[in-house]
PDB file of C-alpha atoms in Angstrom:
ATOM      1  CA  MET A 543      -4.990  28.399 -20.192  1.00  0.00           C
ATOM      2  CA  ASP A 544      -8.520  29.639 -20.236  1.00  0.00           C
ATOM      3  CA  ASP A 545     -11.523  27.593 -18.989  1.00  0.00           C
ATOM      4  CA  LYS A 546     -12.865  26.974 -22.477  1.00  0.00           C
ATOM      5  CA  LYS A 547      -9.592  25.372 -23.574  1.00  0.00           C
ATOM      6  CA  ILE A 548      -9.487  23.287 -20.457  1.00  0.00           C
ATOM      7  CA  SER A 549     -13.018  22.098 -21.056  1.00  0.00           C
ATOM      8  CA  GLU A 550     -12.187  21.148 -24.581  1.00  0.00           C
ATOM      9  CA  ILE A 551      -9.250  19.101 -23.396  1.00  0.00           C
ATOM     10  CA  VAL A 552     -11.439  17.338 -20.782  1.00  0.00           C
ATOM     11  CA  GLU A 553     -14.003  16.384 -23.323  1.00  0.00           C
ATOM     12  CA  ALA A 554     -11.336  15.041 -25.822  1.00  0.00           C
ATOM     13  CA  VAL A 555      -9.870  12.945 -23.122  1.00  0.00           C
ATOM     14  CA  LYS A 556     -13.492  11.533 -22.120  1.00  0.00           C
ATOM     15  CA  ARG A 557     -14.138  10.756 -25.846  1.00  0.00           C
ATOM     16  CA  ASN A 558     -10.855   8.892 -26.030  1.00  0.00           C
ATOM     17  CA  LEU A 559     -11.616   6.803 -23.003  1.00  0.00           C
ATOM     18  CA  GLU A 560     -15.187   6.023 -24.241  1.00  0.00           C
ATOM     19  CA  GLY A 561     -13.682   4.869 -27.477  1.00  0.00           C
ATOM     20  CA  ALA A 562     -11.264   2.479 -25.928  1.00  0.00           C
ATOM     21  CA  GLY A 563     -13.874  -0.230 -25.763  1.00  0.00           C
ATOM     22  CA  ASN A 564     -13.148  -2.965 -23.065  1.00  0.00           C
ATOM     23  CA  VAL A 565      -9.622  -1.692 -22.452  1.00  0.00           C
ATOM     24  CA  SER A 566      -9.190  -0.083 -19.167  1.00  0.00           C
ATOM     25  CA  TYR A 567      -6.206   2.283 -18.747  1.00  0.00           C
ATOM     26  CA  ILE A 568      -7.171   3.579 -15.368  1.00  0.00           C
ATOM     27  CA  LYS A 569      -6.254   1.178 -12.596  1.00  0.00           C
ATOM     28  CA  GLU A 570      -8.616   0.567  -9.640  1.00  0.00           C
ATOM     29  CA  ASN A 571      -7.224   1.896  -6.335  1.00  0.00           C
ATOM     30  CA  ILE A 572      -8.111   1.459  -2.801  1.00  0.00           C
ATOM     31  CA  THR A 573     -10.475   4.291  -1.528  1.00  0.00           C
ATOM     32  CA  LEU A 574      -9.534   6.483   1.431  1.00  0.00           C
ATOM     33  CA  ASP A 575     -12.778   5.248   3.087  1.00  0.00           C
ATOM     34  CA  ALA A 576     -11.608   1.720   2.705  1.00  0.00           C
ATOM     35  CA  ALA A 577      -8.128   2.631   3.962  1.00  0.00           C
ATOM     36  CA  LYS A 578      -9.565   4.278   7.053  1.00  0.00           C
ATOM     37  CA  ARG A 579     -11.688   1.259   7.878  1.00  0.00           C
ATOM     38  CA  LEU A 580      -8.930  -1.189   7.331  1.00  0.00           C
ATOM     39  CA  ALA A 581      -6.486   0.767   9.408  1.00  0.00           C
ATOM     40  CA  ASP A 582      -8.947   0.827  12.265  1.00  0.00           C
ATOM     41  CA  LYS A 583      -9.280  -3.041  12.104  1.00  0.00           C
ATOM     42  CA  VAL A 584      -5.384  -3.422  12.072  1.00  0.00           C
ATOM     43  CA  GLU A 585      -4.986  -0.853  14.886  1.00  0.00           C
ATOM     44  CA  ALA A 586      -7.448  -2.898  17.113  1.00  0.00           C
ATOM     45  CA  GLU A 587      -5.596  -6.092  16.372  1.00  0.00           C
ATOM     46  CA  ALA A 588      -2.302  -4.215  17.104  1.00  0.00           C
ATOM     47  CA  LYS A 589      -3.583  -3.236  20.489  1.00  0.00           C
ATOM     48  CA  LYS A 590      -4.689  -6.738  21.296  1.00  0.00           C
ATOM     49  CA  ILE A 591      -1.042  -8.001  20.754  1.00  0.00           C
ATOM     50  CA  GLY A 592       0.574  -4.854  22.488  1.00  0.00           C
ATOM     51  CA  VAL A 593       2.005  -3.180  19.395  1.00  0.00           C
ATOM     52  CA  ARG A 594       2.084   0.593  18.897  1.00  0.00           C
ATOM     53  CA  ALA A 595       2.029   0.398  15.198  1.00  0.00           C
ATOM     54  CA  VAL A 596       2.029   2.848  12.360  1.00  0.00           C
ATOM     55  CA  ILE A 597      -0.132   1.506   9.452  1.00  0.00           C
ATOM     56  CA  ALA A 598       0.522   2.952   5.915  1.00  0.00           C
ATOM     57  CA  ILE A 599      -1.816   2.081   3.102  1.00  0.00           C
ATOM     58  CA  ALA A 600      -0.758   2.887  -0.488  1.00  0.00           C
ATOM     59  CA  ASN A 601      -2.707   2.925  -3.700  1.00  0.00           C
ATOM     60  CA  SER A 602      -1.953   0.823  -6.918  1.00  0.00           C
ATOM     61  CA  GLY A 603       0.579   3.563  -7.844  1.00  0.00           C
ATOM     62  CA  ALA A 604       2.443   3.013  -4.635  1.00  0.00           C
ATOM     63  CA  ASN A 605       1.481   6.526  -3.276  1.00  0.00           C
ATOM     64  CA  PRO A 606       0.266   6.761   0.271  1.00  0.00           C
ATOM     65  CA  VAL A 607      -3.508   7.075   0.651  1.00  0.00           C
ATOM     66  CA  LEU A 608      -3.295   6.987   4.534  1.00  0.00           C
ATOM     67  CA  VAL A 609      -0.673   6.758   7.261  1.00  0.00           C
ATOM     68  CA  HIS A 610      -2.188   5.917  10.683  1.00  0.00           C
ATOM     69  CA  ALA A 611       0.064   6.344  13.641  1.00  0.00           C
ATOM     70  CA  THR A 612      -1.246   4.920  16.974  1.00  0.00           C
ATOM     71  CA  ASP A 613      -0.499   6.741  20.176  1.00  0.00           C
ATOM     72  CA  ASP A 614       3.161   6.570  21.267  1.00  0.00           C
ATOM     73  CA  SER A 615       4.413   4.872  18.062  1.00  0.00           C
ATOM     74  CA  PHE A 616       7.973   5.136  17.195  1.00  0.00           C
ATOM     75  CA  ILE A 617       8.790   8.262  14.947  1.00  0.00           C
ATOM     76  CA  ALA A 618      10.929   5.872  12.815  1.00  0.00           C
ATOM     77  CA  SER A 619       7.964   3.609  12.187  1.00  0.00           C
ATOM     78  CA  PHE A 620       6.374   6.163   9.935  1.00  0.00           C
ATOM     79  CA  ALA A 621       8.947   6.042   7.149  1.00  0.00           C
ATOM     80  CA  VAL A 622       9.307   2.322   7.525  1.00  0.00           C
ATOM     81  CA  ALA A 623       5.596   1.558   7.224  1.00  0.00           C
ATOM     82  CA  VAL A 624       5.291   3.793   4.190  1.00  0.00           C
ATOM     83  CA  SER A 625       8.331   1.878   2.614  1.00  0.00           C
ATOM     84  CA  LYS A 626       6.909  -1.451   3.317  1.00  0.00           C
ATOM     85  CA  ALA A 627       3.590  -0.412   1.599  1.00  0.00           C
ATOM     86  CA  TYR A 628       5.573   1.032  -1.341  1.00  0.00           C
ATOM     87  CA  THR A 629       7.616  -2.141  -1.748  1.00  0.00           C
ATOM     88  CA  SER A 630       4.567  -4.479  -1.671  1.00  0.00           C
ATOM     89  CA  VAL A 631       2.907  -2.578  -4.542  1.00  0.00           C
ATOM     90  CA  SER A 632       6.069  -2.019  -6.422  1.00  0.00           C
ATOM     91  CA  LEU A 633       7.178  -5.603  -6.403  1.00  0.00           C
ATOM     92  CA  LYS A 634       3.726  -7.168  -6.212  1.00  0.00           C
ATOM     93  CA  MET A 635       4.525  -9.222  -3.140  1.00  0.00           C
ATOM     94  CA  ALA A 636       4.804  -9.415   0.597  1.00  0.00           C
ATOM     95  CA  THR A 637       7.982  -7.944   1.996  1.00  0.00           C
ATOM     96  CA  ALA A 638       8.351 -11.134   4.058  1.00  0.00           C
ATOM     97  CA  ASP A 639       8.562 -13.031   0.898  1.00  0.00           C
ATOM     98  CA  LEU A 640      10.981 -10.549  -0.502  1.00  0.00           C
ATOM     99  CA  LYS A 641      13.432 -10.907   2.491  1.00  0.00           C
ATOM    100  CA  PRO A 642      15.006 -14.190   1.416  1.00  0.00           C
ATOM    101  CA  LEU A 643      15.442 -13.099  -2.148  1.00  0.00           C
ATOM    102  CA  ALA A 644      17.205  -9.917  -1.011  1.00  0.00           C
ATOM    103  CA  ASN A 645      19.556 -11.639   1.355  1.00  0.00           C
ATOM    104  CA  PRO A 646      23.197 -12.085   0.452  1.00  0.00           C
ATOM    105  CA  GLY A 647      23.345 -14.742  -2.480  1.00  0.00           C
ATOM    106  CA  GLY A 648      19.686 -14.162  -3.291  1.00  0.00           C
ATOM    107  CA  PRO A 649      18.556 -13.341  -6.737  1.00  0.00           C
ATOM    108  CA  LEU A 650      17.475  -9.865  -5.657  1.00  0.00           C
ATOM    109  CA  TYR A 651      20.365  -9.050  -3.298  1.00  0.00           C
ATOM    110  CA  GLY A 652      21.021  -5.284  -3.225  1.00  0.00           C
ATOM    111  CA  ILE A 653      17.417  -4.544  -4.524  1.00  0.00           C
ATOM    112  CA  GLN A 654      17.097  -2.098  -1.492  1.00  0.00           C
ATOM    113  CA  PHE A 655      19.622   0.119  -2.973  1.00  0.00           C
ATOM    114  CA  THR A 656      17.917   0.578  -6.363  1.00  0.00           C
ATOM    115  CA  ASP A 657      15.392   3.006  -5.061  1.00  0.00           C
ATOM    116  CA  PRO A 658      17.034   4.352  -1.918  1.00  0.00           C
ATOM    117  CA  GLY A 659      14.897   4.838   1.125  1.00  0.00           C
ATOM    118  CA  LYS A 660      11.876   3.220  -0.536  1.00  0.00           C
ATOM    119  CA  ILE A 661      12.413  -0.603  -0.642  1.00  0.00           C
ATOM    120  CA  ALA A 662      12.026  -2.521   2.516  1.00  0.00           C
ATOM    121  CA  VAL A 663      13.448  -5.958   2.599  1.00  0.00           C
ATOM    122  CA  PHE A 664      11.885  -7.284   5.890  1.00  0.00           C
ATOM    123  CA  GLY A 665       8.375  -8.399   6.828  1.00  0.00           C
ATOM    124  CA  GLY A 666       5.421  -6.107   7.356  1.00  0.00           C
ATOM    125  CA  GLY A 667       4.162  -5.308   3.975  1.00  0.00           C
ATOM    126  CA  ASP A 668       1.397  -7.042   1.924  1.00  0.00           C
ATOM    127  CA  PRO A 669      -0.410  -6.326  -1.251  1.00  0.00           C
ATOM    128  CA  LEU A 670      -4.169  -5.598  -1.030  1.00  0.00           C
ATOM    129  CA  LYS A 671      -6.040  -7.487  -3.830  1.00  0.00           C
ATOM    130  CA  LYS A 672      -9.652  -7.051  -5.216  1.00  0.00           C
ATOM    131  CA  ASN A 673     -10.697  -9.818  -7.557  1.00  0.00           C
ATOM    132  CA  GLY A 674      -7.092 -10.965  -7.859  1.00  0.00           C
ATOM    133  CA  THR A 675      -5.831  -7.551  -8.803  1.00  0.00           C
ATOM    134  CA  ILE A 676      -3.537  -5.573  -6.642  1.00  0.00           C
ATOM    135  CA  ILE A 677      -5.299  -2.165  -5.839  1.00  0.00           C
ATOM    136  CA  GLY A 678      -2.941  -1.108  -3.057  1.00  0.00           C
ATOM    137  CA  ALA A 679      -0.770  -2.394  -0.067  1.00  0.00           C
ATOM    138  CA  ILE A 680      -0.465  -2.166   3.646  1.00  0.00           C
ATOM    139  CA  GLY A 681       2.771  -1.552   5.456  1.00  0.00           C
ATOM    140  CA  VAL A 682       3.005  -2.094   9.211  1.00  0.00           C
ATOM    141  CA  SER A 683       5.900  -1.045  11.551  1.00  0.00           C
ATOM    142  CA  GLY A 684       6.302  -0.698  15.386  1.00  0.00           C
ATOM    143  CA  GLY A 685       6.687  -4.191  16.597  1.00  0.00           C
ATOM    144  CA  THR A 686       9.123  -6.901  16.049  1.00  0.00           C
ATOM    145  CA  GLU A 687       9.427  -8.167  12.387  1.00  0.00           C
ATOM    146  CA  GLU A 688       7.229 -11.069  13.297  1.00  0.00           C
ATOM    147  CA  GLU A 689       4.523  -8.800  14.752  1.00  0.00           C
ATOM    148  CA  ASP A 690       4.644  -6.430  11.845  1.00  0.00           C
ATOM    149  CA  THR A 691       4.497  -9.378   9.393  1.00  0.00           C
ATOM    150  CA  TYR A 692       1.463 -10.840  11.264  1.00  0.00           C
ATOM    151  CA  LEU A 693      -0.322  -7.410  11.327  1.00  0.00           C
ATOM    152  CA  SER A 694       0.176  -6.641   7.649  1.00  0.00           C
ATOM    153  CA  ALA A 695      -0.931 -10.231   6.624  1.00  0.00           C
ATOM    154  CA  PHE A 696      -3.933  -9.818   9.069  1.00  0.00           C
ATOM    155  CA  GLY A 697      -4.785  -6.597   7.228  1.00  0.00           C
ATOM    156  CA  ALA A 698      -4.513  -8.194   3.728  1.00  0.00           C
ATOM    157  CA  LYS A 699      -6.677 -11.041   4.908  1.00  0.00           C
ATOM    158  CA  VAL A 700      -9.269  -8.644   6.338  1.00  0.00           C
ATOM    159  CA  PHE A 701      -9.255  -6.618   3.214  1.00  0.00           C
ATOM    160  CA  GLY A 702      -9.783  -9.661   0.975  1.00  0.00           C
ATOM    161  CA  GLU A 703     -12.564 -10.921   3.052  1.00  0.00           C
ATOM    162  CA  GLU A 704     -14.495  -7.669   3.915  1.00  0.00           C
ATOM    163  CA  PHE A 705     -13.749  -5.120   1.335  1.00  0.00           C
TER     164      PHE A 705
END
């Protein structure tokens, strides 16, 4: 495709978006800069409590924006943190809140098998909201479930207050 054709397509898309009025089809997302600043704050808190954490931050489409591994963190924590962030965006909830729903007998029992390798059913993931809208999520792995849950909730709280 030549440059002229690409320019015509881009202009047509712009016109369509301008004509959409008050309807927004583009979701707001956490920025890389905000993700970096948030990861630094969560890392500092993790150090205070002695956790070698991996901190993953996903955008509103559940795609990783940043994965921040502290020194000497567990290799396995990388994938787990990413899964926790993915889960929180995908299901619009904290993974700690999902856990009882996904236990045997719960209404979402087996959900972790619906998207293999991506759904985490234990604490450590929280949505990140701006003006009540989820624009991303944080996933933390490296400590106990309680420590990960604390750190992701801490990250969500800091995000809500400072960003």
